[in-house]
Coordinates of C-alpha atoms in Angstrom, one line a residue:
Chain A
M1 CA 14.5 11.6 19.8
Q2 CA 12.9 10.1 16.7
V3 CA 9.9 11.2 14.7
Y4 CA 8.3 8.9 12.2
Q5 CA 6.3 10.2 9.2
P6 CA 4.5 7.8 6.8
L7 CA 5.0 9.0 3.3
R8 CA 3.2 6.5 1.0
G9 CA 1.2 3.4 1.6
L10 CA 1.9 3.1 5.3
H11 CA -1.1 5.2 6.4
D12 CA -3.6 4.1 3.7
P13 CA -6.9 3.0 5.1
R14 CA -6.9 -0.7 6.1
I15 CA -10.0 -2.8 6.8
V16 CA -8.7 -6.1 8.0
D17 CA -8.3 -6.4 11.8
P18 CA -5.0 -8.1 12.6
T19 CA -6.4 -9.3 15.9
L20 CA -8.8 -11.7 14.2
P21 CA -8.0 -15.2 12.8
N22 CA -7.8 -14.0 9.2
F23 CA -5.6 -16.8 7.8
R24 CA -7.0 -19.9 9.4
G25 CA -5.8 -23.1 7.7
L26 CA -3.3 -21.2 5.5
S27 CA 0.4 -21.9 5.4
I28 CA 2.6 -18.8 4.8
D29 CA 6.3 -18.6 4.2
V30 CA 7.9 -15.2 5.1
Y31 CA 11.1 -14.5 3.3
C32 CA 13.0 -11.4 4.4
V33 CA 15.6 -10.5 1.9
P34 CA 18.9 -9.4 3.5
S35 CA 20.5 -6.4 1.9
K36 CA 23.1 -3.7 2.5
E37 CA 20.7 -1.9 4.9
L38 CA 19.2 -5.1 6.4
K39 CA 21.8 -7.4 7.8
P40 CA 21.0 -11.2 8.0
A41 CA 20.4 -11.0 11.8
Q42 CA 18.1 -8.0 11.3
A43 CA 16.3 -9.8 8.5
S44 CA 15.9 -12.8 10.7
M45 CA 14.4 -10.6 13.5
L46 CA 12.0 -8.9 11.1
C47 CA 10.9 -12.3 9.8
Q48 CA 10.3 -13.6 13.2
R49 CA 8.1 -10.6 14.1
V50 CA 6.2 -10.8 10.9
G51 CA 5.8 -14.5 11.3
T52 CA 4.4 -14.0 14.8
L53 CA 1.9 -11.5 13.3
F54 CA 0.5 -14.1 10.9
E55 CA 0.7 -16.9 13.5
N56 CA -1.5 -14.8 15.7
Q57 CA -4.0 -14.7 12.8
A58 CA -4.1 -18.5 12.8
A59 CA -1.7 -19.1 9.9
T60 CA 1.1 -21.8 9.9
V61 CA 4.3 -19.8 9.3
E62 CA 7.8 -20.5 8.4
T63 CA 10.5 -17.8 8.1
F64 CA 13.4 -17.6 5.8
T65 CA 16.4 -15.3 5.1
V66 CA 17.3 -17.3 2.0
D67 CA 14.9 -17.9 -0.9
P68 CA 12.4 -20.7 0.3
R69 CA 12.4 -22.1 -3.2
V70 CA 16.0 -23.2 -2.7
S71 CA 16.0 -23.8 1.0
G72 CA 13.9 -25.6 3.7
G73 CA 12.3 -24.2 6.8
D74 CA 15.0 -22.8 9.1
G75 CA 13.5 -20.3 11.5
G76 CA 15.1 -17.5 9.7
L77 CA 18.7 -18.9 10.1
G78 CA 19.1 -20.4 6.6
L79 CA 20.8 -23.6 7.9
E80 CA 18.5 -26.6 7.3
E81 CA 17.8 -28.2 4.0
D82 CA 14.5 -30.0 3.5
T83 CA 13.9 -30.9 -0.1
N84 CA 10.6 -32.8 0.7
R85 CA 8.9 -29.8 2.0
A86 CA 5.6 -29.0 0.3
P87 CA 5.3 -25.4 -0.9
A88 CA 3.4 -23.0 1.3
D89 CA 0.0 -21.6 0.2
L90 CA 1.4 -18.1 0.2
V91 CA 5.0 -16.7 0.1
V92 CA 5.5 -13.2 1.4
E93 CA 8.7 -11.6 0.3
L94 CA 9.9 -8.5 2.2
R95 CA 12.6 -6.2 0.8
T96 CA 13.8 -3.1 2.7
E97 CA 15.8 -0.3 1.1
T98 CA 17.0 3.1 2.3
V99 CA 16.2 5.4 -0.6
H100 CA 17.5 8.6 0.9
K101 CA 19.8 9.7 3.8
D102 CA 20.6 13.2 4.9
P103 CA 23.0 13.5 7.8
H104 CA 22.6 17.3 7.9
P105 CA 26.3 17.8 8.7
L106 CA 26.0 21.5 9.5
S107 CA 23.5 20.7 12.3
W108 CA 26.0 18.3 13.9
S109 CA 28.7 21.0 13.8
L110 CA 26.3 23.5 15.4
C111 CA 25.2 20.9 17.9
Y112 CA 28.8 20.3 19.0
I113 CA 29.7 24.0 19.1
T114 CA 26.6 24.9 21.2
G115 CA 26.9 22.0 23.6
T116 CA 23.9 20.2 22.0
I117 CA 21.6 23.2 22.5
V118 CA 21.2 23.3 18.7
P119 CA 19.9 19.9 17.7
A120 CA 21.8 17.6 15.4
V121 CA 19.4 16.2 12.8
R122 CA 19.7 13.0 10.8
E123 CA 17.0 12.0 8.3
S124 CA 16.4 8.8 6.3
T125 CA 13.7 7.6 4.0
F126 CA 13.1 3.9 3.6
T127 CA 10.9 1.7 1.4
Q128 CA 9.5 -1.6 2.4
K129 CA 8.3 -3.7 -0.5
A130 CA 6.0 -6.6 0.1
V131 CA 5.3 -9.2 -2.6
V132 CA 2.9 -12.1 -2.1
R133 CA 2.9 -15.1 -4.4
D134 CA 1.1 -18.4 -4.4
A135 CA 2.7 -21.8 -4.2
D136 CA 3.4 -21.7 -8.0
G137 CA 5.1 -18.4 -7.8
F138 CA 2.1 -16.5 -9.4
L139 CA 2.0 -12.9 -8.2
L140 CA -1.1 -12.3 -6.2
A141 CA -0.4 -8.9 -4.6
S142 CA 2.3 -6.4 -4.0
S143 CA 2.7 -3.1 -2.3
T144 CA 5.4 -0.6 -1.6
Y145 CA 5.5 1.4 1.6
E146 CA 7.6 4.5 2.1
G147 CA 8.3 6.3 5.4
R148 CA 10.7 8.8 6.8
I149 CA 12.5 8.8 10.2
V150 CA 13.9 12.1 11.4
S151 CA 16.2 11.7 14.4
S152 CA 17.3 14.8 16.4
F153 CA 19.9 14.8 19.1
G154 CA 20.5 17.5 21.7
I155 CA 19.4 18.7 25.1
G156 CA 17.5 21.7 23.5
T157 CA 15.2 19.7 21.3
W158 CA 14.7 16.8 23.7
G159 CA 14.1 19.2 26.7
G160 CA 11.7 21.3 24.8
N161 CA 9.7 18.4 23.4
K162 CA 9.7 16.6 26.7
L163 CA 8.3 19.7 28.3
L164 CA 5.6 19.9 25.7
D165 CA 4.8 16.2 26.0
V166 CA 4.3 16.5 29.7
T167 CA 2.3 19.8 29.6
V168 CA 0.5 20.2 26.2
R169 CA 0.4 17.2 24.0
A170 CA -2.1 14.3 24.1
P171 CA -0.4 11.0 25.0
E172 CA -0.9 9.7 21.4
D173 CA 1.0 12.8 20.1
E174 CA 4.0 12.5 22.3
I175 CA 7.3 12.7 20.5
T176 CA 9.9 11.7 23.1
G177 CA 10.0 8.0 24.0
E178 CA 9.2 5.0 21.9
G179 CA 6.3 6.6 20.0
A180 CA 7.9 6.6 16.6
K181 CA 8.9 2.9 16.7
K182 CA 5.5 1.9 18.0
D183 CA 3.6 3.9 15.3
L184 CA 5.9 2.5 12.5
S185 CA 5.4 -1.1 13.7
T186 CA 1.6 -0.6 14.0
D187 CA 1.4 0.8 10.4
M188 CA 3.7 -1.8 9.0
Y189 CA 2.0 -4.8 10.6
E190 CA -1.5 -3.6 9.7
Q191 CA -0.5 -2.9 6.1
L192 CA 1.2 -6.3 5.8
T193 CA -1.9 -8.0 7.1
Q194 CA -4.0 -6.1 4.5
V195 CA -1.8 -7.0 1.5
V196 CA -1.6 -10.7 2.5
Y197 CA -5.4 -10.7 3.0
N198 CA -5.8 -9.2 -0.5
A199 CA -3.5 -11.9 -1.9
K200 CA -5.5 -14.6 -0.2
V201 CA -8.8 -13.3 -1.6
R202 CA -7.3 -13.0 -5.1
G203 CA -5.9 -16.5 -4.9
E204 CA -9.3 -17.8 -3.9
L205 CA -11.0 -15.9 -6.7
L206 CA -8.6 -17.2 -9.3
S207 CA -9.1 -20.6 -7.8
A208 CA -5.4 -21.0 -7.2
P209 CA -4.9 -24.7 -6.4
A210 CA -2.3 -23.8 -3.7
L211 CA -5.0 -22.2 -1.6
S212 CA -7.0 -25.4 -1.3
S213 CA -4.0 -27.7 -0.6
G214 CA -2.6 -27.9 2.9
R215 CA 1.0 -28.6 3.7
Chain B
M1 CA 20.6 33.3 23.5
G2 CA 21.0 29.8 24.6
A3 CA 17.8 29.9 26.5
A4 CA 16.0 31.4 23.5
A5 CA 17.4 28.6 21.3
T6 CA 16.3 26.0 23.8
I7 CA 12.8 27.3 23.7
L8 CA 12.6 28.1 19.9
L9 CA 14.4 25.2 18.3
P10 CA 12.0 22.4 19.2
W11 CA 9.3 24.5 17.5
L12 CA 11.3 24.5 14.3
W13 CA 12.2 20.9 14.1
P14 CA 11.6 18.4 12.6
V15 CA 11.5 18.9 8.9
Y16 CA 8.2 19.8 7.3
P17 CA 5.7 18.1 7.2
A18 CA 6.8 15.5 9.7
P19 CA 4.9 15.7 13.0
G20 CA 6.3 18.3 15.4
V21 CA 5.2 21.1 17.6
F22 CA 2.8 22.8 15.2
R23 CA 1.5 19.6 13.7
S24 CA 0.0 16.7 15.5
K25 CA 0.7 13.2 14.3
D26 CA -2.9 13.1 12.8
K27 CA -2.2 16.2 10.8
A28 CA 1.1 14.9 9.5
R29 CA -0.6 11.6 8.5
A30 CA -3.1 13.5 6.4
Y31 CA -0.4 14.2 3.8
H32 CA 0.4 11.7 1.1
C33 CA 3.9 12.3 0.0
E34 CA 6.4 10.9 -2.5
R35 CA 10.1 11.4 -2.7
A36 CA 10.4 12.7 -6.3
Q37 CA 13.4 12.7 -8.6
H38 CA 14.3 16.3 -9.4
E39 CA 15.3 15.3 -12.9
A40 CA 12.1 13.4 -13.6
P41 CA 9.3 14.5 -11.4
S42 CA 6.0 12.6 -11.8
H43 CA 3.2 14.0 -13.9
R44 CA 1.6 15.4 -10.7
T45 CA 4.6 17.6 -9.9
T46 CA 5.8 18.8 -13.3
A47 CA 4.0 22.1 -13.1
R48 CA 5.6 23.0 -9.8
V49 CA 9.1 21.8 -10.0
E50 CA 11.8 23.9 -11.7
P51 CA 14.1 21.8 -13.9
P52 CA 17.7 21.6 -12.6
P53 CA 20.2 23.9 -14.2
A54 CA 22.0 22.6 -17.3
R55 CA 25.3 22.4 -15.5
G56 CA 23.9 20.6 -12.5
E57 CA 23.7 21.8 -8.9
F58 CA 26.2 22.3 -6.2
R59 CA 24.3 20.0 -3.8
K60 CA 21.8 17.3 -4.4
A61 CA 18.2 18.6 -4.3
D62 CA 15.9 17.1 -1.7
L63 CA 12.4 16.9 -3.1
I64 CA 9.4 15.5 -1.4
V65 CA 6.0 16.3 -2.9
C66 CA 3.0 16.1 -0.6
T67 CA -0.6 16.3 -1.3
Q68 CA -3.5 16.6 1.1
P69 CA -6.8 14.8 0.3
V70 CA -9.7 17.0 -0.6
L71 CA -11.9 15.3 2.0
P72 CA -10.7 15.0 5.6
E73 CA -9.7 11.7 7.0
R74 CA -12.5 9.5 8.5
L75 CA -15.3 11.4 6.7
R76 CA -15.9 8.4 4.5
A77 CA -15.8 4.8 5.6
P78 CA -12.3 3.3 5.3
E79 CA -13.6 0.6 2.8
D80 CA -14.9 3.4 0.6
E81 CA -12.0 5.8 1.1
V82 CA -9.4 3.2 0.1
L83 CA -11.1 2.8 -3.3
L84 CA -12.2 6.3 -4.0
R85 CA -8.8 7.9 -3.1
T86 CA -7.2 6.1 -6.0
L87 CA -10.2 5.7 -8.2
D88 CA -8.7 7.1 -11.4
D89 CA -5.5 5.1 -11.1
R90 CA -7.3 1.9 -10.4
T91 CA -9.9 2.2 -13.2
R92 CA -7.2 3.3 -15.7
Q93 CA -5.1 0.3 -14.8
I94 CA -8.1 -2.0 -15.3
A95 CA -9.1 -0.3 -18.6
A96 CA -5.5 -0.5 -19.8
A97 CA -5.3 -4.2 -18.9
A98 CA -8.6 -5.0 -20.6
H99 CA -7.5 -3.1 -23.7
A100 CA -4.0 -4.7 -23.8
L101 CA -5.1 -8.3 -23.1
R102 CA -7.9 -8.4 -25.6
P103 CA -6.9 -6.1 -28.4
E104 CA -9.1 -8.0 -30.8
L105 CA -12.1 -6.5 -29.0
Q106 CA -11.2 -2.9 -30.0
A107 CA -14.1 -2.5 -32.4
R108 CA -16.8 -3.9 -30.0
T109 CA -19.1 -1.9 -27.8
W110 CA -18.0 -2.0 -24.1
L111 CA -20.5 -2.3 -21.3
V112 CA -19.4 -1.8 -17.7
E113 CA -20.7 -3.4 -14.5
A114 CA -19.3 -2.6 -11.0
H115 CA -20.1 -4.4 -7.8
D116 CA -19.3 -3.1 -4.4
G117 CA -21.0 -3.1 -1.0
S118 CA -21.8 0.6 -1.5
T119 CA -24.1 1.6 -4.3
A120 CA -22.5 5.1 -4.5
V121 CA -19.0 3.5 -4.8
S122 CA -20.3 1.1 -7.5
A123 CA -21.7 4.0 -9.5
K124 CA -18.4 6.0 -9.2
L125 CA -16.4 2.9 -10.2
R126 CA -18.6 2.3 -13.2
F127 CA -18.5 5.9 -14.4
A128 CA -14.7 6.2 -13.9
T129 CA -14.1 2.9 -15.8
Q130 CA -16.3 4.0 -18.7
N131 CA -14.2 7.2 -18.9
A132 CA -11.0 5.2 -18.8
L133 CA -12.2 3.0 -21.6
M134 CA -13.2 6.0 -23.7
E135 CA -9.7 7.4 -23.2
H136 CA -8.5 4.3 -25.0
G137 CA -10.8 5.2 -27.9
L138 CA -13.2 2.3 -27.2
A139 CA -17.0 2.6 -27.8
V140 CA -18.8 2.6 -24.5
S141 CA -22.4 2.0 -23.9
D142 CA -24.5 2.9 -20.8
R143 CA -26.6 -0.3 -21.3
T144 CA -26.4 -3.0 -18.6
P145 CA -27.2 -6.7 -19.3
V146 CA -29.9 -8.2 -17.2
L147 CA -30.6 -11.6 -15.7
G148 CA -33.9 -13.3 -15.3
Y149 CA -35.4 -13.9 -11.9
G150 CA -34.5 -17.6 -11.9
D151 CA -30.9 -16.8 -13.0
M152 CA -30.6 -14.2 -10.2
Q153 CA -31.8 -16.8 -7.7
V154 CA -29.0 -19.2 -8.7
V155 CA -26.2 -16.7 -9.4
T156 CA -26.6 -14.7 -6.1
R157 CA -26.1 -17.9 -4.1
M158 CA -22.7 -18.6 -5.7
G159 CA -19.4 -17.1 -4.6
P160 CA -17.8 -14.5 -6.9
A161 CA -15.4 -17.0 -8.5
A162 CA -18.3 -19.0 -9.9
A163 CA -21.0 -16.4 -10.1
H164 CA -19.5 -14.2 -12.7
P165 CA -18.7 -16.9 -15.3
A166 CA -22.2 -18.3 -14.8
A167 CA -23.8 -14.8 -15.2
C168 CA -21.7 -14.3 -18.3
S169 CA -23.0 -17.4 -19.9
R170 CA -26.6 -16.5 -19.1
Y171 CA -26.2 -12.9 -20.4
S172 CA -25.2 -14.4 -23.8
D173 CA -28.0 -17.1 -23.7
N174 CA -30.8 -14.6 -22.9
G175 CA -29.7 -12.2 -25.5
S176 CA -29.0 -9.2 -23.2
L177 CA -25.4 -9.3 -24.2
L178 CA -25.2 -9.0 -28.0
E179 CA -22.6 -10.5 -30.2
N180 CA -20.9 -7.2 -30.7
D181 CA -20.9 -6.4 -26.9
V182 CA -18.1 -6.9 -24.4
L183 CA -18.9 -6.6 -20.7
L184 CA -16.2 -5.5 -18.3
V185 CA -17.1 -6.3 -14.7
I186 CA -15.3 -4.8 -11.8
L187 CA -15.8 -6.1 -8.3
R188 CA -14.5 -6.0 -4.8
P189 CA -14.1 -9.7 -4.2
D190 CA -14.4 -9.5 -0.4
A191 CA -15.7 -6.8 1.9
R192 CA -12.4 -6.6 3.7
A193 CA -10.2 -6.5 0.6
T194 CA -8.8 -3.2 -0.6
T195 CA -8.1 -4.4 -4.2
L196 CA -10.4 -4.7 -7.1
A197 CA -10.8 -7.7 -9.4
A198 CA -12.0 -7.5 -13.0
G199 CA -13.1 -9.8 -15.7
V200 CA -14.3 -9.6 -19.3
C201 CA -17.4 -11.4 -20.7
E202 CA -17.8 -11.7 -24.4
Q203 CA -20.0 -14.2 -26.3
G204 CA -20.6 -16.2 -23.1
R205 CA -16.9 -16.6 -22.3
W206 CA -15.6 -15.2 -19.1
T207 CA -11.9 -14.2 -18.5
W208 CA -10.5 -12.8 -15.3
L209 CA -8.1 -10.0 -15.9

């Protein structure tokens, strides 16, 4: 069972509706930086999801797991090389980092001893940094989001919460099931839409030439 | 005992203030938290965090500092809330940028204009920026430069990228912005943007910060 808590940035108010064509005529490169916590395959999957998010808002998107300034469009695989490719209007760079992990070892011991009646708890805090630049590499917007995932394992905690989900809690407050993943994705996608929209507006305001040139 | 634990433990987990049995997701989302360094907590937490012992601690301290907004969520419109929640930080950043980028304007008189869809938010932005400028030791005036009717007709038809440089030039030409004055303009460039833009106007020259 997982519980998600937004700590910073993820639950800030957002105004842009991601279901509207907010980025019509704009080309966006999404660069997901692999790291110790985010393996290349996971980075590629993240990129594809974020790419779909912007494509649904009428942008032309290419995804990368290597720096697009040194590599061509590759669908996130980093294989192709296209040196004639024009720079995108906006480059969105995503970096994920786990800033804190607490495995609560005592809880795992107690969980084992009590036959999972006492829940085993694992907690991790992550940050997601989004940086948006124009075609020249000029920084237009950046934001850091921080959230926490608390995972608990055991028949006691799952059974009790399942019972409460069924009897007491409203559907949007249910804890068992896929609620945590869904809430995190919703927050993340809406915030990414907002930060890219802010970058687009800033680029237009500063008359960034990249915003008026198509690919 | 096993049965009691089965009933009670879900009420105790997960870790405060993550959503759980006593807190709905909405209540947990009302908190704004940061994972602080025990050795160097931020200025907001200094008063409440004990410094670590000189010889260190047996285990690493886990410190998350949470604050709850004074006004409940959804009381203000999201477009106002997003600016007002971080009003001080935003205006301090703008004042610091203006001060740092144009240090030669230190001795001038600073005027402030703020443009937002909401008049109340504009007034708060203006007041907070004036305070932030004064914190830098700058002379601030409550005066606002004015445009003639004809100028207004032209400027209000332009987009923000062109309107502010044009207005700046007219302020200087019509004498409402004196030689010793500097005008700092803060605006929300788009109704759906959550960031502010700022520019400085002095002697008819406009510079985006």
